Amino acid sequence: MGLKIPLIPEQASSISIEVDQMLYVLLAASVLFAALIFGAICYFAIRYRRRSELDIPEPVKSGWALQIIWIVIPLGLTMAMFGWSASIFLNHSQPPRDATQIFVVAKQWMWKSQHMEGVREIDELHIPVGSSVKLTMTSEDVIHSFSVPAFRTKQDIVPGRYTNLWFTATKPGKYRLFCTEYCGANHSGMNGWVYAMEPKDYALWLAGGPKGSLVAEGAKLFQDLACIKCHRDDGGGRCPALRGLFGQTILLTGGATVEADEAYIRESILDPAAKVVDGYQPLMPTFRDRVSEEEVVELVAYIKSLVRKPQGDAAGQKP
Ligand code: CUA
């Protein structure tokens, strides 16, 4: 089994080819000059070696012409490289006006993105192929950096301000997203995937699929707020499992009961200590300052959608 080491990432954005061409030319120039210099060193060392004790070199005579040549030629070459790379940089510094805007919030150690249509993602970013995408990014804590090697692009993300990055994906596929600024213990784990999709697939994906977008939004919010950590689906978490909860009669601490309807779920999110389920501790913090009413609606819709799987289907589930 041969080891497969990809030398360069896929070329998957509109600037990939340009950037690679520049890289190859710079690399070729470096290799050429390194070879010339080392070759000359070796050749001169042999050709002009000291042959005897009496061998005295002739004084070096060189005119202005030679000095000027070896100043002007390298200067011209480096200025050409500078001009070329600066033009690529400047051409791509301003996003097109019609670019699709997506917001990205980075934090230790995850990527959160929010589409204008309301779809949120974690460690994933879905984008359409063939049209420009502009990311407006900020951080909740330290400096991170958004990098997609296949797109040949990278941008630092700084807390307290927005930075923009834009690109046009040219090839549908799944591409690595990396954090490329050391941001703490789990920096190396702060990566994700960018999914470049055909426009029609992207539109379909944005529409949220057959379940409806409110539910999809709620599901993501549920992950985002880390509700899943305590409200584990298998019932092993520190808080009650929520599958099949909606519509049930719930026994509370102190013996009272309540019907799990929209109002109850809403109250439990914003004022969790008001009605604690029997057998559980009042551990849950309030989300009053963390979610808007619209987001509560999404969460309620999501929890309402968590129906129990049909009997027999759920292997290993307690009856
Ligand atoms: Cu975030 Cu490194």
mmCIF file of C-alpha atoms and ligand atoms in Angstrom:
data_model
loop_
_atom_site.group_PDB
_atom_site.id
_atom_site.type_symbol
_atom_site.label_atom_id
_atom_site.label_comp_id
_atom_site.label_asym_id
_atom_site.label_seq_id
_atom_site.Cartn_x
_atom_site.Cartn_y
_atom_site.Cartn_z
ATOM 1 C CA MET A 1 0.000 0.000 0.000
ATOM 2 C CA GLY A 2 1.628 3.187 -1.133
ATOM 3 C CA LEU A 3 1.628 6.268 1.008
ATOM 4 C CA LYS A 4 -0.427 8.942 -0.659
ATOM 5 C CA ILE A 5 0.941 12.372 0.175
ATOM 6 C CA PRO A 6 -0.863 15.038 -1.764
ATOM 7 C CA LEU A 7 1.669 17.684 -2.735
ATOM 8 C CA ILE A 8 -0.877 20.441 -3.109
ATOM 9 C CA PRO A 9 -4.547 20.688 -2.184
ATOM 10 C CA GLU A 10 -7.221 20.565 -4.853
ATOM 11 C CA GLN A 11 -7.777 23.685 -6.917
ATOM 12 C CA ALA A 12 -11.338 24.511 -6.017
ATOM 13 C CA SER A 13 -11.732 28.279 -6.191
ATOM 14 C CA SER A 14 -11.476 30.996 -8.795
ATOM 15 C CA ILE A 15 -8.094 32.135 -7.526
ATOM 16 C CA SER A 16 -6.526 28.713 -6.999
ATOM 17 C CA ILE A 17 -4.918 28.529 -10.438
ATOM 18 C CA GLU A 18 -3.561 32.079 -10.283
ATOM 19 C CA VAL A 19 -2.106 31.546 -6.824
ATOM 20 C CA ASP A 20 -0.564 28.229 -7.811
ATOM 21 C CA GLN A 21 0.964 29.681 -10.978
ATOM 22 C CA MET A 22 2.581 32.410 -8.936
ATOM 23 C CA LEU A 23 3.807 29.876 -6.407
ATOM 24 C CA TYR A 24 5.368 27.730 -9.123
ATOM 25 C CA VAL A 25 7.074 30.669 -10.788
ATOM 26 C CA LEU A 26 8.495 31.886 -7.452
ATOM 27 C CA LEU A 27 9.597 28.356 -6.650
ATOM 28 C CA ALA A 28 11.211 27.933 -10.081
ATOM 29 C CA ALA A 29 13.025 31.276 -9.732
ATOM 30 C CA SER A 30 14.307 30.290 -6.285
ATOM 31 C CA VAL A 31 15.478 26.887 -7.506
ATOM 32 C CA LEU A 32 17.135 28.414 -10.583
ATOM 33 C CA PHE A 33 19.075 31.017 -8.602
ATOM 34 C CA ALA A 34 20.017 28.559 -5.879
ATOM 35 C CA ALA A 35 21.359 26.204 -8.561
ATOM 36 C CA LEU A 36 23.268 29.013 -10.299
ATOM 37 C CA ILE A 37 24.833 30.204 -7.061
ATOM 38 C CA PHE A 38 25.808 26.743 -5.831
ATOM 39 C CA GLY A 39 27.055 25.809 -9.286
ATOM 40 C CA ALA A 40 29.211 28.925 -9.461
ATOM 41 C CA ILE A 41 30.605 28.307 -5.964
ATOM 42 C CA CYS A 42 31.601 24.758 -6.883
ATOM 43 C CA TYR A 43 32.990 25.716 -10.279
ATOM 44 C CA PHE A 44 35.045 28.644 -8.975
ATOM 45 C CA ALA A 45 36.333 26.642 -6.010
ATOM 46 C CA ILE A 46 37.809 24.102 -8.404
ATOM 47 C CA ARG A 47 38.735 26.365 -11.285
ATOM 48 C CA TYR A 48 40.516 28.976 -9.166
ATOM 49 C CA ARG A 49 41.884 26.742 -6.411
ATOM 50 C CA ARG A 50 45.368 27.537 -5.100
ATOM 51 C CA ARG A 51 47.764 25.326 -7.010
ATOM 52 C CA SER A 52 51.062 26.049 -5.222
ATOM 53 C CA GLU A 53 52.647 28.076 -2.438
ATOM 54 C CA LEU A 54 53.721 30.628 -5.027
ATOM 55 C CA ASP A 55 50.255 31.008 -6.508
ATOM 56 C CA ILE A 56 49.264 34.642 -5.963
ATOM 57 C CA PRO A 57 45.906 35.783 -7.358
ATOM 58 C CA GLU A 58 45.675 38.716 -9.677
ATOM 59 C CA PRO A 59 43.944 41.786 -8.266
ATOM 60 C CA VAL A 60 40.253 41.927 -9.145
ATOM 61 C CA LYS A 61 39.349 44.667 -11.612
ATOM 62 C CA SER A 62 35.685 45.331 -12.133
ATOM 63 C CA GLY A 63 33.940 48.305 -13.639
ATOM 64 C CA TRP A 64 30.671 50.082 -12.924
ATOM 65 C CA ALA A 65 28.900 48.201 -15.667
ATOM 66 C CA LEU A 66 29.083 44.870 -13.853
ATOM 67 C CA GLN A 67 27.928 46.446 -10.555
ATOM 68 C CA ILE A 68 24.938 48.024 -12.248
ATOM 69 C CA ILE A 69 23.968 44.807 -14.020
ATOM 70 C CA TRP A 70 23.820 42.787 -10.854
ATOM 71 C CA ILE A 71 21.842 45.426 -9.054
ATOM 72 C CA VAL A 72 19.387 46.151 -11.823
ATOM 73 C CA ILE A 73 18.575 42.589 -12.891
ATOM 74 C CA PRO A 74 17.647 41.242 -9.439
ATOM 75 C CA LEU A 75 15.764 44.470 -8.674
ATOM 76 C CA GLY A 76 13.766 44.084 -11.873
ATOM 77 C CA LEU A 77 12.987 40.451 -11.088
ATOM 78 C CA THR A 78 11.880 41.099 -7.520
ATOM 79 C CA MET A 79 9.784 44.108 -8.547
ATOM 80 C CA ALA A 80 8.077 41.968 -11.192
ATOM 81 C CA MET A 81 7.280 39.350 -8.536
ATOM 82 C CA PHE A 82 5.993 42.051 -6.217
ATOM 83 C CA GLY A 83 3.857 43.631 -8.930
ATOM 84 C CA TRP A 84 2.361 40.311 -9.934
ATOM 85 C CA SER A 85 1.510 39.142 -6.411
ATOM 86 C CA ALA A 86 0.207 42.598 -5.419
ATOM 87 C CA SER A 87 -2.108 42.639 -8.428
ATOM 88 C CA ILE A 88 -3.518 39.217 -7.496
ATOM 89 C CA PHE A 89 -3.967 40.392 -3.917
ATOM 90 C CA LEU A 90 -5.627 43.689 -4.896
ATOM 91 C CA ASN A 91 -7.891 42.079 -7.486
ATOM 92 C CA HIS A 92 -9.266 39.856 -4.763
ATOM 93 C CA SER A 93 -9.277 42.241 -1.832
ATOM 94 C CA GLN A 94 -12.734 43.673 -2.526
ATOM 95 C CA PRO A 95 -15.657 41.256 -2.565
ATOM 96 C CA PRO A 96 -18.125 41.670 -5.447
ATOM 97 C CA ARG A 97 -21.300 43.534 -4.501
ATOM 98 C CA ASP A 98 -23.541 40.620 -5.332
ATOM 99 C CA ALA A 99 -21.641 38.168 -3.137
ATOM 100 C CA THR A 100 -23.710 35.922 -0.883
ATOM 101 C CA GLN A 101 -23.073 36.987 2.681
ATOM 102 C CA ILE A 102 -22.568 34.462 5.446
ATOM 103 C CA PHE A 103 -21.646 35.317 9.014
ATOM 104 C CA VAL A 104 -19.000 33.307 10.803
ATOM 105 C CA VAL A 105 -18.388 33.420 14.536
ATOM 106 C CA ALA A 106 -15.255 31.678 15.748
ATOM 107 C CA LYS A 107 -14.653 30.652 19.321
ATOM 108 C CA GLN A 108 -12.461 28.257 21.261
ATOM 109 C CA TRP A 109 -12.760 25.808 19.537
ATOM 110 C CA MET A 110 -15.454 25.794 16.944
ATOM 111 C CA TRP A 111 -16.710 27.493 13.841
ATOM 112 C CA LYS A 112 -20.260 28.791 13.816
ATOM 113 C CA SER A 113 -21.802 30.114 10.650
ATOM 114 C CA GLN A 114 -25.144 31.715 10.027
ATOM 115 C CA HIS A 115 -26.717 32.122 6.635
ATOM 116 C CA MET A 116 -28.895 35.099 5.833
ATOM 117 C CA GLU A 117 -31.756 32.683 5.327
ATOM 118 C CA GLY A 118 -31.400 31.774 8.978
ATOM 119 C CA VAL A 119 -29.584 28.475 8.685
ATOM 120 C CA ARG A 120 -26.846 28.009 11.265
ATOM 121 C CA GLU A 121 -23.957 25.579 11.155
ATOM 122 C CA ILE A 122 -21.164 24.359 13.406
ATOM 123 C CA ASP A 123 -17.791 23.298 12.033
ATOM 124 C CA GLU A 124 -19.434 23.120 8.648
ATOM 125 C CA LEU A 125 -20.066 25.651 5.954
ATOM 126 C CA HIS A 126 -22.286 25.031 2.967
ATOM 127 C CA ILE A 127 -21.783 27.296 -0.019
ATOM 128 C CA PRO A 128 -22.931 27.401 -3.625
ATOM 129 C CA VAL A 129 -20.501 26.732 -6.458
ATOM 130 C CA GLY A 130 -19.999 29.359 -9.132
ATOM 131 C CA SER A 131 -21.054 32.454 -7.211
ATOM 132 C CA SER A 132 -19.089 34.645 -4.854
ATOM 133 C CA VAL A 133 -19.429 34.080 -1.148
ATOM 134 C CA LYS A 134 -18.449 36.771 1.325
ATOM 135 C CA LEU A 135 -17.782 35.762 4.895
ATOM 136 C CA THR A 136 -18.177 38.381 7.590
ATOM 137 C CA MET A 137 -16.320 37.007 10.556
ATOM 138 C CA THR A 138 -15.712 37.747 14.202
ATOM 139 C CA SER A 139 -14.491 35.948 17.278
ATOM 140 C CA GLU A 140 -16.011 35.504 20.706
ATOM 141 C CA ASP A 141 -12.633 35.168 22.417
ATOM 142 C CA VAL A 142 -9.143 35.158 20.885
ATOM 143 C CA ILE A 143 -7.660 35.552 17.421
ATOM 144 C CA HIS A 144 -8.447 32.704 15.057
ATOM 145 C CA SER A 145 -7.823 32.377 11.363
ATOM 146 C CA PHE A 146 -10.113 30.967 8.701
ATOM 147 C CA SER A 147 -8.272 28.951 6.099
ATOM 148 C CA VAL A 148 -9.445 26.730 3.270
ATOM 149 C CA PRO A 149 -6.361 25.417 1.476
ATOM 150 C CA ALA A 150 -8.362 24.195 -1.530
ATOM 151 C CA PHE A 151 -9.556 27.771 -2.022
ATOM 152 C CA ARG A 152 -6.032 29.154 -1.453
ATOM 153 C CA THR A 153 -7.400 31.576 1.054
ATOM 154 C CA LYS A 154 -6.911 32.549 4.680
ATOM 155 C CA GLN A 155 -8.061 35.403 6.884
ATOM 156 C CA ASP A 156 -7.465 36.217 10.516
ATOM 157 C CA ILE A 157 -10.502 36.653 12.743
ATOM 158 C CA VAL A 158 -10.158 39.184 15.517
ATOM 159 C CA PRO A 159 -12.424 39.593 18.553
ATOM 160 C CA GLY A 160 -14.309 42.881 18.641
ATOM 161 C CA ARG A 161 -14.244 43.520 14.912
ATOM 162 C CA TYR A 162 -15.403 42.140 11.598
ATOM 163 C CA THR A 163 -13.054 40.873 8.972
ATOM 164 C CA ASN A 164 -14.173 39.808 5.531
ATOM 165 C CA LEU A 165 -13.076 37.051 3.258
ATOM 166 C CA TRP A 166 -14.540 36.133 -0.081
ATOM 167 C CA PHE A 167 -14.082 33.432 -2.654
ATOM 168 C CA THR A 168 -15.838 31.714 -5.493
ATOM 169 C CA ALA A 169 -15.834 27.940 -5.321
ATOM 170 C CA THR A 170 -15.477 26.362 -8.750
ATOM 171 C CA LYS A 171 -15.824 22.671 -8.019
ATOM 172 C CA PRO A 172 -18.463 20.894 -5.952
ATOM 173 C CA GLY A 173 -16.936 18.935 -3.118
ATOM 174 C CA LYS A 174 -16.017 18.716 0.524
ATOM 175 C CA TYR A 175 -13.011 20.774 1.562
ATOM 176 C CA ARG A 176 -11.011 21.090 4.753
ATOM 177 C CA LEU A 177 -11.429 24.174 6.902
ATOM 178 C CA PHE A 178 -8.596 24.901 9.325
ATOM 179 C CA CYS A 179 -7.890 27.376 12.061
ATOM 180 C CA THR A 180 -4.467 28.731 11.186
ATOM 181 C CA GLU A 181 -3.786 30.955 14.172
ATOM 182 C CA TYR A 182 -2.684 29.349 17.412
ATOM 183 C CA CYS A 183 -5.655 29.888 19.706
ATOM 184 C CA GLY A 184 -5.130 27.643 22.713
ATOM 185 C CA ALA A 185 -4.973 24.025 23.773
ATOM 186 C CA ASN A 186 -7.374 22.683 21.182
ATOM 187 C CA HIS A 187 -6.245 24.831 18.270
ATOM 188 C CA SER A 188 -5.274 21.781 16.265
ATOM 189 C CA GLY A 189 -8.772 20.407 16.689
ATOM 190 C CA MET A 190 -10.436 23.565 15.460
ATOM 191 C CA ASN A 191 -11.244 22.505 11.977
ATOM 192 C CA GLY A 192 -14.240 21.662 9.903
ATOM 193 C CA TRP A 193 -15.568 21.155 6.410
ATOM 194 C CA VAL A 194 -16.692 23.404 3.648
ATOM 195 C CA TYR A 195 -19.301 21.859 1.381
ATOM 196 C CA ALA A 196 -19.388 23.410 -2.065
ATOM 197 C CA MET A 197 -22.705 22.503 -3.654
ATOM 198 C CA GLU A 198 -24.378 22.958 -7.019
ATOM 199 C CA PRO A 199 -26.655 26.030 -6.767
ATOM 200 C CA LYS A 200 -29.842 23.960 -6.944
ATOM 201 C CA ASP A 201 -28.616 21.576 -4.233
ATOM 202 C CA TYR A 202 -27.598 24.543 -2.135
ATOM 203 C CA ALA A 203 -31.047 26.110 -2.525
ATOM 204 C CA LEU A 204 -32.574 22.820 -1.481
ATOM 205 C CA TRP A 205 -30.236 22.572 1.474
ATOM 206 C CA LEU A 206 -31.056 26.149 2.483
ATOM 207 C CA ALA A 207 -34.750 25.411 2.356
ATOM 208 C CA GLY A 208 -34.067 23.066 5.250
ATOM 209 C CA GLY A 209 -35.365 19.920 3.641
ATOM 210 C CA PRO A 210 -38.736 18.266 4.256
ATOM 211 C CA LYS A 211 -38.740 18.854 8.020
ATOM 212 C CA GLY A 212 -39.196 22.591 7.711
ATOM 213 C CA SER A 213 -36.753 25.277 8.557
ATOM 214 C CA LEU A 214 -37.995 26.185 12.041
ATOM 215 C CA VAL A 215 -37.280 22.664 13.204
ATOM 216 C CA ALA A 216 -33.917 22.649 11.505
ATOM 217 C CA GLU A 217 -33.098 25.992 13.081
ATOM 218 C CA GLY A 218 -34.165 24.746 16.468
ATOM 219 C CA ALA A 219 -32.095 21.601 16.109
ATOM 220 C CA LYS A 220 -29.003 23.627 15.344
ATOM 221 C CA LEU A 221 -29.705 26.043 18.158
ATOM 222 C CA PHE A 222 -30.051 23.051 20.448
ATOM 223 C CA GLN A 223 -26.538 21.972 19.494
ATOM 224 C CA ASP A 224 -25.230 25.498 19.576
ATOM 225 C CA LEU A 225 -26.387 26.054 23.137
ATOM 226 C CA ALA A 226 -24.953 22.655 24.095
ATOM 227 C CA CYS A 227 -28.388 21.524 25.370
ATOM 228 C CA ILE A 228 -27.535 18.084 24.024
ATOM 229 C CA LYS A 229 -24.775 17.657 26.590
ATOM 230 C CA CYS A 230 -27.229 17.428 29.471
ATOM 231 C CA HIS A 231 -30.439 16.521 27.633
ATOM 232 C CA ARG A 232 -28.974 13.392 26.168
ATOM 233 C CA ASP A 233 -31.251 11.418 23.927
ATOM 234 C CA ASP A 234 -30.433 8.148 25.699
ATOM 235 C CA GLY A 235 -31.632 9.563 29.020
ATOM 236 C CA GLY A 236 -28.164 9.279 30.576
ATOM 237 C CA GLY A 237 -27.627 13.025 30.859
ATOM 238 C CA ARG A 238 -27.997 15.253 33.889
ATOM 239 C CA CYS A 239 -31.263 16.612 32.536
ATOM 240 C CA PRO A 240 -34.333 14.819 31.181
ATOM 241 C CA ALA A 241 -34.245 13.369 27.686
ATOM 242 C CA LEU A 242 -36.531 15.347 25.443
ATOM 243 C CA ARG A 243 -37.571 12.780 22.871
ATOM 244 C CA GLY A 244 -41.260 12.079 23.130
ATOM 245 C CA LEU A 245 -41.633 14.747 25.802
ATOM 246 C CA PHE A 246 -44.109 16.946 24.000
ATOM 247 C CA GLY A 247 -47.697 16.394 25.026
ATOM 248 C CA GLN A 248 -46.811 14.203 28.011
ATOM 249 C CA THR A 249 -47.849 14.828 31.587
ATOM 250 C CA ILE A 250 -44.716 15.528 33.576
ATOM 251 C CA LEU A 251 -44.283 14.803 37.280
ATOM 252 C CA LEU A 252 -42.473 17.641 38.993
ATOM 253 C CA THR A 253 -40.444 17.872 42.192
ATOM 254 C CA GLY A 254 -42.969 18.234 45.019
ATOM 255 C CA GLY A 255 -45.563 16.047 43.331
ATOM 256 C CA ALA A 256 -47.306 18.487 41.023
ATOM 257 C CA THR A 257 -47.782 17.661 37.374
ATOM 258 C CA VAL A 258 -47.710 19.736 34.228
ATOM 259 C CA GLU A 259 -48.527 19.127 30.617
ATOM 260 C CA ALA A 260 -45.512 19.533 28.359
ATOM 261 C CA ASP A 261 -46.867 22.108 25.951
ATOM 262 C CA GLU A 262 -45.273 25.083 24.197
ATOM 263 C CA ALA A 263 -45.635 27.354 27.204
ATOM 264 C CA TYR A 264 -43.965 24.824 29.510
ATOM 265 C CA ILE A 265 -41.033 24.340 27.169
ATOM 266 C CA ARG A 266 -40.659 28.072 26.748
ATOM 267 C CA GLU A 267 -40.708 28.606 30.510
ATOM 268 C CA SER A 268 -38.199 25.809 31.022
ATOM 269 C CA ILE A 269 -35.754 27.500 28.678
ATOM 270 C CA LEU A 270 -36.088 30.980 30.138
ATOM 271 C CA ASP A 271 -36.817 30.102 33.784
ATOM 272 C CA PRO A 272 -35.639 26.517 34.285
ATOM 273 C CA ALA A 273 -35.976 26.532 38.068
ATOM 274 C CA ALA A 274 -39.713 27.291 37.920
ATOM 275 C CA LYS A 275 -40.719 23.683 37.250
ATOM 276 C CA VAL A 276 -38.102 21.017 37.936
ATOM 277 C CA VAL A 277 -38.802 17.490 36.764
ATOM 278 C CA ASP A 278 -39.022 14.940 39.584
ATOM 279 C CA GLY A 279 -35.700 13.204 40.180
ATOM 280 C CA TYR A 280 -33.552 15.965 38.672
ATOM 281 C CA GLN A 281 -31.562 18.801 40.212
ATOM 282 C CA PRO A 282 -32.168 22.434 39.205
ATOM 283 C CA LEU A 283 -28.843 22.588 37.336
ATOM 284 C CA MET A 284 -29.914 24.273 34.158
ATOM 285 C CA PRO A 285 -28.975 27.936 33.784
ATOM 286 C CA THR A 286 -31.414 30.426 32.335
ATOM 287 C CA PHE A 287 -31.121 31.213 28.647
ATOM 288 C CA ARG A 288 -33.025 34.458 29.017
ATOM 289 C CA ASP A 289 -30.070 36.574 27.928
ATOM 290 C CA ARG A 290 -28.799 34.072 25.433
ATOM 291 C CA VAL A 291 -31.700 33.414 23.122
ATOM 292 C CA SER A 292 -34.235 35.700 21.501
ATOM 293 C CA GLU A 293 -37.924 34.884 21.377
ATOM 294 C CA GLU A 294 -37.528 33.801 17.748
ATOM 295 C CA GLU A 295 -34.895 31.341 18.824
ATOM 296 C CA VAL A 296 -37.107 30.049 21.615
ATOM 297 C CA VAL A 297 -39.777 29.388 18.992
ATOM 298 C CA GLU A 298 -37.229 27.433 16.982
ATOM 299 C CA LEU A 299 -36.254 25.428 20.028
ATOM 300 C CA VAL A 300 -39.865 24.713 20.898
ATOM 301 C CA ALA A 301 -40.512 23.591 17.317
ATOM 302 C CA TYR A 302 -37.499 21.338 17.472
ATOM 303 C CA ILE A 303 -38.388 19.747 20.827
ATOM 304 C CA LYS A 304 -41.934 19.258 19.554
ATOM 305 C CA SER A 305 -40.519 17.392 16.552
ATOM 306 C CA LEU A 306 -38.636 14.907 18.738
ATOM 307 C CA VAL A 307 -41.137 12.099 18.455
ATOM 308 C CA ARG A 308 -40.394 8.657 19.743
ATOM 309 C CA LYS A 309 -39.160 6.189 17.152
ATOM 310 C CA PRO A 310 -41.671 3.433 16.300
ATOM 311 C CA GLN A 311 -41.602 0.388 18.615
ATOM 312 C CA GLY A 312 -39.104 -2.316 17.665
ATOM 313 C CA ASP A 313 -37.203 0.173 15.571
ATOM 314 C CA ALA A 314 -35.289 1.559 18.506
ATOM 315 C CA ALA A 315 -32.837 -1.188 19.340
ATOM 316 C CA GLY A 316 -31.425 -0.990 22.841
ATOM 317 C CA GLN A 317 -33.957 1.600 24.002
ATOM 318 C CA LYS A 318 -35.665 0.976 27.283
ATOM 319 C CA PRO A 319 -39.425 0.481 27.006
HETATM 320 CU CU1 CUA B 1 -8.886 28.835 16.519
HETATM 321 CU CU2 CUA B 1 -6.587 28.175 16.286
#
